[in-house]
Coordinates of N, CA and C in Angstrom, one line a residue:
Chain A
X1 N 8.5 16.2 -12.5 CA 8.0 15.5 -11.3 C 7.8 14.0 -11.7
X2 N 7.8 13.2 -10.6 CA 7.7 11.8 -10.8 C 6.4 11.3 -11.1
X3 N 6.3 10.5 -12.0 CA 5.0 9.8 -12.1 C 5.1 8.3 -12.4
X4 N 4.1 7.5 -12.2 CA 4.1 6.0 -12.4 C 3.0 5.7 -13.3
X5 N 3.2 4.8 -14.2 CA 2.3 4.4 -15.2 C 2.0 2.9 -15.1
X6 N 0.8 2.5 -14.9 CA 0.5 1.1 -14.8 C -0.7 0.8 -15.7
X7 N -0.5 -0.2 -16.5 CA -1.5 -0.6 -17.4 C -1.7 -2.1 -17.7
X8 N -2.7 -2.7 -18.1 CA -4.0 -2.0 -18.4 C -4.8 -1.8 -17.0
X9 N -5.8 -1.0 -17.0 CA -6.5 -0.8 -15.8 C -7.4 -1.9 -15.5
X10 N -7.9 -2.6 -16.4 CA -8.8 -3.7 -16.2 C -8.4 -4.9 -17.2
X11 N -8.5 -6.0 -16.6 CA -8.1 -7.2 -17.4 C -8.9 -8.4 -17.0
X12 N -9.5 -9.1 -18.1 CA -10.2 -10.4 -17.8 C -9.6 -11.5 -18.6
X13 N -9.1 -12.4 -17.9 CA -8.3 -13.5 -18.6 C -8.8 -14.8 -18.1
X14 N -8.8 -15.9 -19.2 CA -9.2 -17.2 -18.7 C -8.1 -17.9 -18.1
X15 N -8.6 -18.9 -17.2 CA -7.6 -19.8 -16.5 C -6.7 -20.4 -17.5
X16 N -5.5 -20.5 -17.1 CA -4.5 -21.1 -18.0 C -3.9 -20.1 -19.0
X17 N -4.3 -19.0 -19.2 CA -3.7 -18.0 -20.1 C -2.5 -17.3 -19.5
X18 N -1.7 -16.6 -20.3 CA -0.5 -16.0 -19.6 C -0.8 -14.6 -19.3
X19 N 0.0 -13.9 -18.5 CA -0.2 -12.6 -18.0 C 1.1 -11.7 -18.1
X20 N 0.8 -10.5 -18.5 CA 1.9 -9.6 -18.5 C 1.3 -8.2 -18.2
X21 N 1.8 -7.7 -16.9 CA 1.4 -6.3 -16.5 C 2.6 -5.5 -16.4
X22 N 2.5 -4.3 -16.9 CA 3.6 -3.4 -17.0 C 3.6 -2.2 -16.3
X23 N 4.7 -1.8 -15.7 CA 4.8 -0.6 -14.8 C 5.9 0.2 -15.2
X24 N 5.8 1.5 -15.3 CA 6.9 2.3 -15.7 C 7.0 3.6 -14.9
X25 N 8.1 4.1 -14.5 CA 8.2 5.1 -13.7 C 9.0 6.3 -14.5
X26 N 8.7 7.6 -14.2 CA 9.2 8.6 -14.9 C 9.6 9.7 -14.0
X27 N 10.7 10.3 -14.1 CA 11.2 11.4 -13.3 C 12.0 11.1 -12.0
X28 N 12.6 9.8 -12.0 CA 13.5 9.5 -11.0 C 14.4 8.4 -11.6
X29 N 15.5 8.2 -10.9 CA 16.5 7.2 -11.3 C 16.7 6.2 -10.2
X30 N 16.9 5.0 -10.7 CA 17.2 3.9 -9.6 C 16.3 3.8 -8.6
X31 N 14.9 3.7 -8.8 CA 13.9 3.7 -7.8 C 13.8 2.2 -7.4
X32 N 13.4 2.0 -6.2 CA 12.9 0.8 -5.7 C 11.5 0.4 -6.3
X33 N 11.3 -0.6 -6.8 CA 10.0 -0.9 -7.4 C 9.3 -2.2 -6.7
X34 N 8.0 -2.0 -6.7 CA 7.2 -3.1 -5.9 C 6.1 -3.4 -6.5
X35 N 5.7 -4.7 -6.5 CA 4.4 -5.2 -6.9 C 3.6 -5.7 -5.7
X36 N 2.4 -5.1 -5.6 CA 1.5 -5.5 -4.4 C 0.2 -6.1 -5.0
X37 N -0.5 -7.0 -4.3 CA -1.8 -7.4 -4.7 C -2.7 -7.2 -3.6
X38 N -4.0 -6.8 -3.9 CA -5.1 -6.7 -3.0 C -6.1 -7.7 -3.3
X39 N -6.1 -8.8 -2.7 CA -7.3 -9.7 -3.0 C -8.5 -9.4 -2.3
X40 N -9.6 -10.0 -2.7 CA -10.9 -9.6 -2.1 C -10.9 -9.9 -0.6
X41 N -11.2 -8.8 0.1 CA -11.4 -9.0 1.6 C -10.0 -9.0 2.3
X42 N -9.0 -8.8 1.6 CA -7.5 -8.9 2.1 C -6.9 -7.6 2.1
X43 N -5.8 -7.4 2.7 CA -5.0 -6.2 2.7 C -3.9 -6.2 1.5
X44 N -3.0 -5.3 1.5 CA -2.0 -5.2 0.5 C -0.9 -6.3 0.8
X45 N -0.8 -7.0 0.0 CA 0.3 -8.2 0.1 C 1.5 -7.9 -0.9
X46 N 2.6 -7.7 -0.3 CA 3.8 -7.5 -1.1 C 4.2 -8.8 -1.9
X47 N 4.2 -8.7 -3.3 CA 4.6 -9.9 -4.1 C 6.0 -9.8 -4.5
X48 N 6.5 -8.8 -4.9 CA 7.9 -8.6 -5.5 C 8.4 -7.2 -5.2
X49 N 9.8 -7.1 -5.0 CA 10.4 -5.9 -4.9 C 11.7 -6.0 -5.7
X50 N 12.1 -4.8 -6.1 CA 13.5 -4.7 -7.0 C 14.2 -3.6 -6.5
X51 N 15.5 -3.8 -6.2 CA 16.3 -2.5 -6.0 C 17.2 -2.1 -7.2
X52 N 17.1 -2.9 -8.2 CA 17.8 -2.5 -9.3 C 17.5 -3.4 -10.6
X53 N 18.1 -3.1 -11.8 CA 17.9 -3.9 -13.0 C 18.3 -5.4 -12.7
X54 N 17.3 -6.2 -13.1 CA 17.6 -7.6 -12.9 C 17.5 -8.2 -11.5
X55 N 17.4 -7.3 -10.5 CA 17.4 -7.7 -9.1 C 15.8 -7.8 -8.6
X56 N 15.5 -9.1 -8.4 CA 14.1 -9.4 -8.0 C 14.1 -10.3 -6.7
X57 N 13.3 -9.8 -5.8 CA 13.1 -10.6 -4.5 C 11.6 -10.9 -4.4
X58 N 11.3 -12.1 -4.2 CA 9.9 -12.6 -4.0 C 9.6 -12.8 -2.6
X59 N 8.4 -12.3 -2.2 CA 8.1 -12.3 -0.8 C 7.2 -13.5 -0.5
X60 N 6.5 -14.0 -1.5 CA 5.6 -15.2 -1.2 C 5.8 -16.0 -2.3
X61 N 5.6 -17.4 -2.1 CA 5.7 -18.4 -3.3 C 4.3 -18.2 -4.0
X62 N 4.3 -18.2 -5.2 CA 3.1 -18.1 -6.0 C 3.3 -18.5 -7.5
X63 N 2.3 -18.2 -8.2 CA 2.2 -18.6 -9.6 C 2.7 -17.4 -10.5
X64 N 3.4 -16.4 -9.9 CA 3.7 -15.2 -10.7 C 5.1 -15.0 -10.7
X65 N 5.7 -14.2 -11.6 CA 7.0 -13.8 -11.5 C 7.2 -12.4 -11.9
X66 N 8.2 -11.9 -11.7 CA 8.5 -10.4 -12.0 C 9.9 -10.2 -12.7
X67 N 10.0 -9.3 -13.5 CA 11.2 -9.0 -14.1 C 11.4 -7.4 -14.2
X68 N 12.6 -7.0 -14.3 CA 13.0 -5.6 -14.3 C 14.1 -5.4 -15.4
X69 N 13.6 -5.4 -16.7 CA 14.5 -5.2 -17.8 C 15.3 -4.0 -18.0
X70 N 14.6 -2.9 -17.4 CA 15.3 -1.6 -17.4 C 15.0 -0.8 -16.1
X71 N 15.8 0.3 -15.8 CA 15.8 0.9 -14.6 C 14.5 1.3 -14.0
X72 N 13.6 1.7 -15.0 CA 12.2 2.3 -14.6 C 11.1 1.5 -15.1
X73 N 11.3 0.2 -15.4 CA 10.3 -0.8 -15.9 C 10.2 -2.0 -15.0
X74 N 9.0 -2.3 -14.7 CA 8.8 -3.5 -13.7 C 7.6 -4.2 -14.4
X75 N 7.8 -5.6 -14.6 CA 6.9 -6.4 -15.3 C 6.4 -7.5 -14.3
X76 N 5.2 -7.8 -14.3 CA 4.6 -8.8 -13.6 C 4.1 -10.0 -14.5
X77 N 4.4 -11.1 -14.4 CA 4.1 -12.1 -15.4 C 3.6 -13.4 -14.8
X78 N 2.8 -14.2 -15.6 CA 2.5 -15.5 -15.3 C 2.4 -16.4 -16.7
X79 N 2.8 -17.5 -16.5 CA 2.7 -18.4 -17.6 C 1.3 -19.0 -17.8
X80 N 0.7 -19.3 -16.7 CA -0.6 -19.9 -16.7 C -1.4 -19.3 -15.5
X81 N -2.4 -18.5 -15.8 CA -3.2 -18.0 -14.7 C -4.1 -18.9 -13.9
X82 N -4.1 -18.8 -12.6 CA -5.1 -19.6 -11.9 C -6.3 -18.6 -11.3
X83 N -7.4 -19.2 -10.9 CA -8.5 -18.4 -10.4 C -8.1 -17.6 -9.3
X84 N -7.2 -18.2 -8.5 CA -6.7 -17.4 -7.2 C -5.8 -16.3 -7.5
X85 N -5.4 -16.0 -8.7 CA -4.6 -14.9 -9.1 C -5.3 -13.6 -9.4
X86 N -6.9 -13.7 -9.3 CA -7.7 -12.6 -9.4 C -7.4 -11.6 -8.2
X87 N -7.4 -10.3 -8.6 CA -7.2 -9.3 -7.5 C -6.9 -7.9 -8.1
X88 N -6.5 -7.0 -7.4 CA -6.1 -5.7 -7.7 C -4.6 -5.6 -7.5
X89 N -3.9 -5.4 -8.6 CA -2.5 -5.3 -8.7 C -2.0 -4.0 -8.7
X90 N -1.0 -3.6 -7.8 CA -0.6 -2.3 -7.8 C 1.0 -2.4 -7.8
X91 N 1.5 -1.4 -8.7 CA 2.9 -1.1 -8.7 C 3.2 0.0 -7.9
X92 N 4.3 0.1 -7.3 CA 4.7 1.2 -6.5 C 6.2 1.5 -6.6
X93 N 6.8 2.7 -6.3 CA 8.1 3.0 -6.3 C 8.5 3.9 -5.1
X94 N 9.7 3.5 -4.6 CA 10.3 4.5 -3.6 C 11.7 4.8 -3.9
X95 N 12.3 5.8 -3.1 CA 13.6 6.2 -3.4 C 14.3 5.9 -2.2
X96 N 15.6 5.4 -2.4 CA 16.4 5.1 -1.2 C 16.6 6.3 -0.2
X97 N 16.3 6.0 1.0 CA 16.5 6.9 2.1 C 15.2 7.7 2.3
X98 N 14.1 7.5 1.5 CA 12.9 8.2 1.8 C 11.9 7.1 2.1
X99 N 11.0 7.4 3.1 CA 10.0 6.4 3.4 C 8.7 6.7 2.6
X100 N 8.0 5.6 2.4 CA 6.6 5.9 1.8 C 6.9 5.6 0.2
X101 N 5.7 5.0 -0.3 CA 5.6 4.6 -1.7 C 4.8 5.6 -2.4
X102 N 5.0 5.8 -3.8 CA 3.9 6.3 -4.5 C 3.4 5.0 -5.5
X103 N 2.1 5.0 -5.5 CA 1.5 3.9 -6.2 C 0.9 4.3 -7.5
X104 N 0.9 3.2 -8.3 CA 0.2 3.4 -9.6 C -1.4 3.3 -9.4
X105 N -2.1 3.4 -10.5 CA -3.5 3.4 -10.4 C -4.1 2.0 -10.3
X106 N -3.3 1.0 -10.4 CA -3.7 -0.3 -10.3 C -4.3 -1.0 -11.5
X107 N -4.3 -2.3 -11.6 CA -4.9 -3.2 -12.5 C -5.8 -4.2 -11.8
X108 N -7.1 -4.2 -12.3 CA -8.1 -5.1 -11.8 C -8.0 -6.4 -12.7
X109 N -7.5 -7.5 -12.2 CA -7.4 -8.7 -12.9 C -8.5 -9.7 -12.5
X110 N -9.3 -10.2 -13.4 CA -10.3 -11.2 -13.0 C -10.0 -12.4 -13.8
X111 N -9.8 -13.4 -13.3 CA -9.5 -14.8 -14.0 C -10.8 -15.5 -14.0
X112 N -11.2 -15.9 -15.2 CA -12.5 -16.6 -15.3 C -12.3 -18.0 -15.8
Chain B
X1 N 1.3 -14.8 9.8 CA 1.7 -13.9 10.9 C 1.5 -12.5 10.5
X2 N 0.5 -11.9 10.9 CA 0.3 -10.5 10.5 C 0.9 -9.5 11.5
X3 N 1.8 -8.8 10.9 CA 2.6 -7.9 11.8 C 1.9 -6.6 12.0
X4 N 1.0 -6.2 11.2 CA 0.3 -4.9 11.2 C -1.2 -5.3 11.2
X5 N -1.9 -4.9 12.2 CA -3.3 -5.3 12.3 C -4.3 -4.2 12.3
X6 N -5.3 -4.1 11.5 CA -6.4 -3.3 11.6 C -7.6 -4.1 11.9
X7 N -7.9 -4.2 13.1 CA -9.0 -5.0 13.5 C -10.4 -4.7 13.1
X8 N -10.6 -3.4 12.8 CA -11.9 -3.0 12.4 C -12.0 -2.9 10.9
X9 N -12.8 -3.7 10.3 CA -12.8 -3.8 8.8 C -13.6 -2.5 8.3
X10 N -14.5 -2.0 9.1 CA -15.3 -0.9 8.7 C -15.6 0.1 9.8
X11 N -16.0 1.3 9.5 CA -16.2 2.3 10.5 C -17.2 3.2 9.7
X12 N -18.3 3.6 10.5 CA -19.2 4.6 9.9 C -19.3 5.8 10.9
X13 N -19.3 7.0 10.5 CA -19.5 8.2 11.3 C -20.3 9.3 10.6
X14 N -20.7 10.1 11.4 CA -21.5 11.2 10.8 C -20.6 12.4 10.4
X15 N -20.8 13.1 9.3 CA -20.2 14.2 8.9 C -20.0 15.3 10.0
X16 N -18.8 15.7 10.2 CA -18.5 16.7 11.3 C -18.0 16.2 12.5
X17 N -18.2 14.9 12.7 CA -17.8 14.1 13.9 C -16.3 13.7 13.7
X18 N -15.8 13.1 14.8 CA -14.3 12.5 14.7 C -14.4 11.1 14.2
X19 N -13.5 10.9 13.2 CA -13.3 9.3 12.9 C -11.9 9.0 13.5
X20 N -11.9 7.9 14.2 CA -10.7 7.3 14.8 C -10.5 5.9 14.3
X21 N -9.4 5.9 13.6 CA -9.0 4.5 12.9 C -7.7 3.9 13.6
X22 N -7.9 2.7 14.0 CA -6.7 2.1 14.8 C -6.0 1.1 14.2
X23 N -4.7 1.0 14.7 CA -3.8 0.0 14.1 C -2.9 -0.5 15.2
X24 N -2.6 -1.8 15.1 CA -1.8 -2.5 16.2 C -0.6 -3.1 15.4
X25 N 0.5 -3.2 16.1 CA 1.7 -3.9 15.4 C 2.3 -4.7 16.4
X26 N 3.0 -5.8 15.9 CA 3.6 -6.8 16.8 C 5.2 -6.7 16.7
X27 N 5.8 -6.1 15.7 CA 7.1 -6.0 15.5 C 7.8 -4.8 16.2
X28 N 8.5 -4.9 17.3 CA 9.0 -3.9 18.0 C 10.2 -3.2 17.2
X29 N 10.5 -3.7 16.1 CA 11.6 -3.1 15.4 C 11.0 -2.1 14.3
X30 N 9.7 -2.0 14.2 CA 9.1 -1.1 13.3 C 9.5 0.4 14.0
X31 N 9.8 1.3 13.2 CA 10.3 2.6 13.6 C 9.8 3.8 12.8
X32 N 8.9 3.3 11.8 CA 8.2 4.4 11.0 C 6.8 4.0 10.5
X33 N 5.9 4.9 10.6 CA 4.6 4.4 10.4 C 3.7 5.3 9.5
X34 N 3.0 4.7 8.7 CA 2.4 5.6 7.6 C 0.9 5.3 7.4
X35 N 0.1 6.2 7.0 CA -1.4 6.1 6.7 C -1.6 6.3 5.3
X36 N -2.3 5.4 4.6 CA -2.6 5.6 3.2 C -4.1 5.7 3.0
X37 N -4.5 6.4 2.1 CA -6.0 6.3 1.8 C -6.2 5.9 0.4
X38 N -7.3 4.9 0.2 CA -7.5 4.3 -1.1 C -8.9 4.4 -1.5
X39 N -9.2 5.1 -2.6 CA -10.6 5.0 -3.2 C -10.7 3.8 -4.1
X40 N -11.9 3.4 -4.4 CA -12.1 2.2 -5.3 C -11.4 2.4 -6.6
X41 N -10.8 1.3 -7.1 CA -10.2 1.3 -8.4 C -9.1 2.3 -8.6
X42 N -8.4 2.8 -7.6 CA -7.4 3.6 -7.6 C -6.2 3.1 -6.7
X43 N -5.0 3.5 -7.0 CA -3.9 3.2 -6.1 C -4.0 4.0 -4.8
X44 N -3.5 3.5 -3.7 CA -3.4 4.2 -2.4 C -2.6 5.5 -2.5
X45 N -3.1 6.5 -1.8 CA -2.2 7.8 -1.7 C -1.8 8.0 -0.3
X46 N -0.6 8.5 -0.2 CA 0.0 8.8 1.1 C -0.8 9.9 1.9
X47 N -1.1 9.6 3.2 CA -1.9 10.7 3.9 C -1.0 11.3 5.1
X48 N -0.5 10.6 5.8 CA 0.3 11.1 7.0 C 1.2 10.1 7.6
X49 N 2.4 10.5 8.1 CA 3.3 9.4 8.7 C 3.8 10.0 10.1
X50 N 4.5 9.0 10.8 CA 5.1 9.3 12.1 C 6.3 8.5 12.3
X51 N 7.2 9.2 12.8 CA 8.5 8.4 13.2 C 8.4 7.9 14.7
X52 N 9.0 6.8 15.0 CA 8.8 6.3 16.3 C 9.4 7.2 17.5
X53 N 10.2 8.2 17.1 CA 10.8 9.2 18.1 C 9.7 10.2 18.4
X54 N 8.5 10.3 17.9 CA 7.5 11.1 18.1 C 6.2 10.3 18.5
X55 N 5.3 11.1 19.3 CA 4.1 10.3 19.7 C 2.8 11.0 19.0
X56 N 3.1 12.1 18.2 CA 2.0 12.7 17.6 C 2.5 13.5 16.4
X57 N 1.6 13.4 15.3 CA 1.9 14.3 14.2 C 0.7 14.7 13.6
X58 N 0.6 16.0 13.1 CA -0.6 16.7 12.9 C -0.5 17.2 11.5
X59 N -1.4 17.1 10.6 CA -1.5 17.7 9.3 C -3.0 18.1 8.9
X60 N -3.3 19.3 9.3 CA -4.5 19.8 8.9 C -5.7 19.1 9.9
X61 N -6.7 18.4 9.2 CA -7.6 17.7 9.8 C -7.2 16.3 10.4
X62 N -6.0 15.9 9.9 CA -5.4 14.6 10.3 C -4.4 14.5 11.3
X63 N -4.5 13.8 12.4 CA -3.5 13.6 13.4 C -3.3 12.1 13.5
X64 N -2.0 11.7 13.7 CA -1.7 10.3 14.0 C -1.1 10.4 15.4
X65 N -1.5 9.4 16.1 CA -0.8 9.2 17.5 C -0.2 7.9 17.6
X66 N 0.9 7.9 18.2 CA 1.7 6.7 18.3 C 2.0 6.3 19.8
X67 N 1.6 5.2 20.2 CA 1.8 4.7 21.6 C 2.8 3.3 21.4
X68 N 4.1 3.6 21.6 CA 5.1 2.6 21.4 C 4.9 1.4 22.5
X69 N 4.7 1.8 23.7 CA 4.6 0.8 24.7 C 3.4 -0.1 24.4
X70 N 2.5 0.4 23.8 CA 1.2 -0.5 23.5 C 1.3 -1.0 22.1
X71 N 2.2 -0.6 21.3 CA 2.4 -1.0 19.9 C 1.1 -0.6 19.1
X72 N 0.8 0.6 19.4 CA -0.5 0.9 18.8 C -0.6 2.4 18.3
X73 N -1.2 2.6 17.0 CA -1.2 3.8 16.6 C -2.7 4.1 16.1
X74 N -3.1 5.4 16.0 CA -4.4 5.6 15.6 C -4.4 7.0 14.8
X75 N -5.3 7.0 13.8 CA -5.5 8.1 12.9 C -6.8 8.9 13.3
X76 N -6.7 10.2 13.5 CA -7.8 10.9 14.0 C -8.2 12.0 12.8
X77 N -9.4 11.9 12.4 CA -9.9 12.8 11.3 C -11.0 13.7 12.0
X78 N -10.6 15.1 12.1 CA -11.6 16.0 12.7 C -11.6 17.3 11.8
X79 N -12.8 17.8 11.4 CA -14.0 16.9 11.4 C -14.0 16.1 10.2
X80 N -14.8 15.1 10.3 CA -14.9 14.1 9.1 C -15.8 14.7 8.0
X81 N -15.4 14.5 6.8 CA -16.2 15.0 5.7 C -16.6 13.8 4.8
X82 N -17.6 13.9 4.0 CA -18.1 12.7 3.0 C -16.8 12.3 2.1
X83 N -16.1 13.3 1.7 CA -15.0 12.9 0.9 C -14.0 12.1 1.5
X84 N -14.0 12.0 2.8 CA -13.0 11.2 3.5 C -13.4 9.6 3.4
X85 N -14.5 9.3 2.9 CA -15.1 8.1 2.9 C -14.0 7.3 1.8
X86 N -13.4 6.3 2.3 CA -12.3 5.6 1.5 C -11.9 4.3 2.5
X87 N -10.9 3.5 2.0 CA -10.3 2.5 2.7 C -8.9 3.0 3.2
X88 N -8.6 3.0 4.5 CA -7.5 3.5 5.0 C -6.5 2.4 5.5
X89 N -5.3 2.5 5.0 CA -4.3 1.4 5.4 C -3.3 2.0 6.2
X90 N -2.9 1.2 7.3 CA -1.8 1.5 8.2 C -0.7 0.7 7.6
X91 N 0.5 1.3 7.7 CA 1.7 0.6 7.1 C 2.9 1.0 8.1
X92 N 3.9 0.1 8.1 CA 5.0 0.2 9.0 C 6.3 -0.3 8.3
X93 N 7.4 0.3 8.7 CA 8.7 -0.1 8.2 C 9.6 -0.3 9.3
X94 N 10.7 -1.0 9.1 CA 11.6 -1.5 10.0 C 13.0 -1.0 9.8
X95 N 13.7 -0.3 10.8 CA 14.9 0.0 10.7 C 15.6 0.5 9.3
X96 N 15.0 1.5 8.8 CA 15.5 2.1 7.6 C 15.1 1.4 6.2
X97 N 14.4 0.2 6.3 CA 14.0 -0.4 5.2 C 13.0 0.3 4.4
X98 N 12.9 0.4 3.2 CA 11.8 1.0 2.3 C 10.8 0.1 2.2
X99 N 10.8 -1.2 2.6 CA 9.8 -2.1 2.4 C 8.7 -1.8 3.5
X100 N 7.5 -1.7 3.0 CA 6.3 -1.4 3.9 C 5.5 -2.7 4.2
X101 N 5.0 -2.9 5.5 CA 4.1 -3.9 5.7 C 2.8 -3.2 6.0
X102 N 1.7 -3.7 5.3 CA 0.5 -3.0 5.4 C -0.6 -3.8 6.2
X103 N -1.5 -3.2 6.8 CA -2.6 -3.8 7.5 C -3.6 -4.2 6.3
X104 N -4.8 -4.7 6.8 CA -5.8 -5.2 5.8 C -6.8 -4.0 5.5
X105 N -6.6 -2.9 6.2 CA -7.4 -1.7 5.8 C -8.7 -1.6 6.7
X106 N -9.2 -0.4 6.9 CA -10.5 -0.1 7.4 C -11.2 0.8 6.4
X107 N -12.4 0.4 6.2 CA -13.3 1.2 5.2 C -14.1 2.2 6.1
X108 N -13.7 3.5 5.8 CA -14.5 4.5 6.4 C -15.6 5.1 5.6
X109 N -16.7 5.2 6.2 CA -17.9 5.8 5.7 C -18.3 6.9 6.4
X110 N -18.3 8.2 5.8 CA -18.8 9.4 6.5 C -20.1 9.8 5.8
X111 N -21.0 9.7 6.7 CA -22.5 10.0 6.2 C -22.8 11.5 6.4
X112 N -23.3 11.9 5.2 CA -23.8 13.4 5.3 C -24.8 13.7 6.3

């Protein structure tokens, strides 16, 4: 069966520090991968999506970047965190031809 | 420019009664719609979906209605249970794209 792992569950980082969040998928090949953010009082905002290794599309300009070094690995990074980067980050995957995502359990990031 | 709108940030109903969550969209090219349910500190989970070729889809206590002319869909939960208390997100996709556009969510509280 397909599973998605996302870690860490909670993270508190000082302003200006780097960030690396990792997401891995098991049980499927060549998934589409997504990073979403839910900020306080806001909905789910698509940050990045990837249809294959090394292929990253950014949906909104921001202080973050994403990489896909392996087929089932998706990484969200920042060189210097801002207070506005605080939020709940969600990784998700989908398979070509099928609607709907499977989400990871999320990472609560608090930048202080 | 918000393409998927959930204008009610919260809804409170009594156990056993009907819960109706509403969603409006502006993009007439959307042809597939989904509802996700999210508990605190967890990733959203898929609940029910509907294609634009239908106007109703039912799954147990959950029914989604689609009114294409009004660009409106709604999720009915009958009867509502305390375990249904969660944030519900409406999502839409366009023309075979796996990318989903989410609304801001509606927090449903079902009181015992």
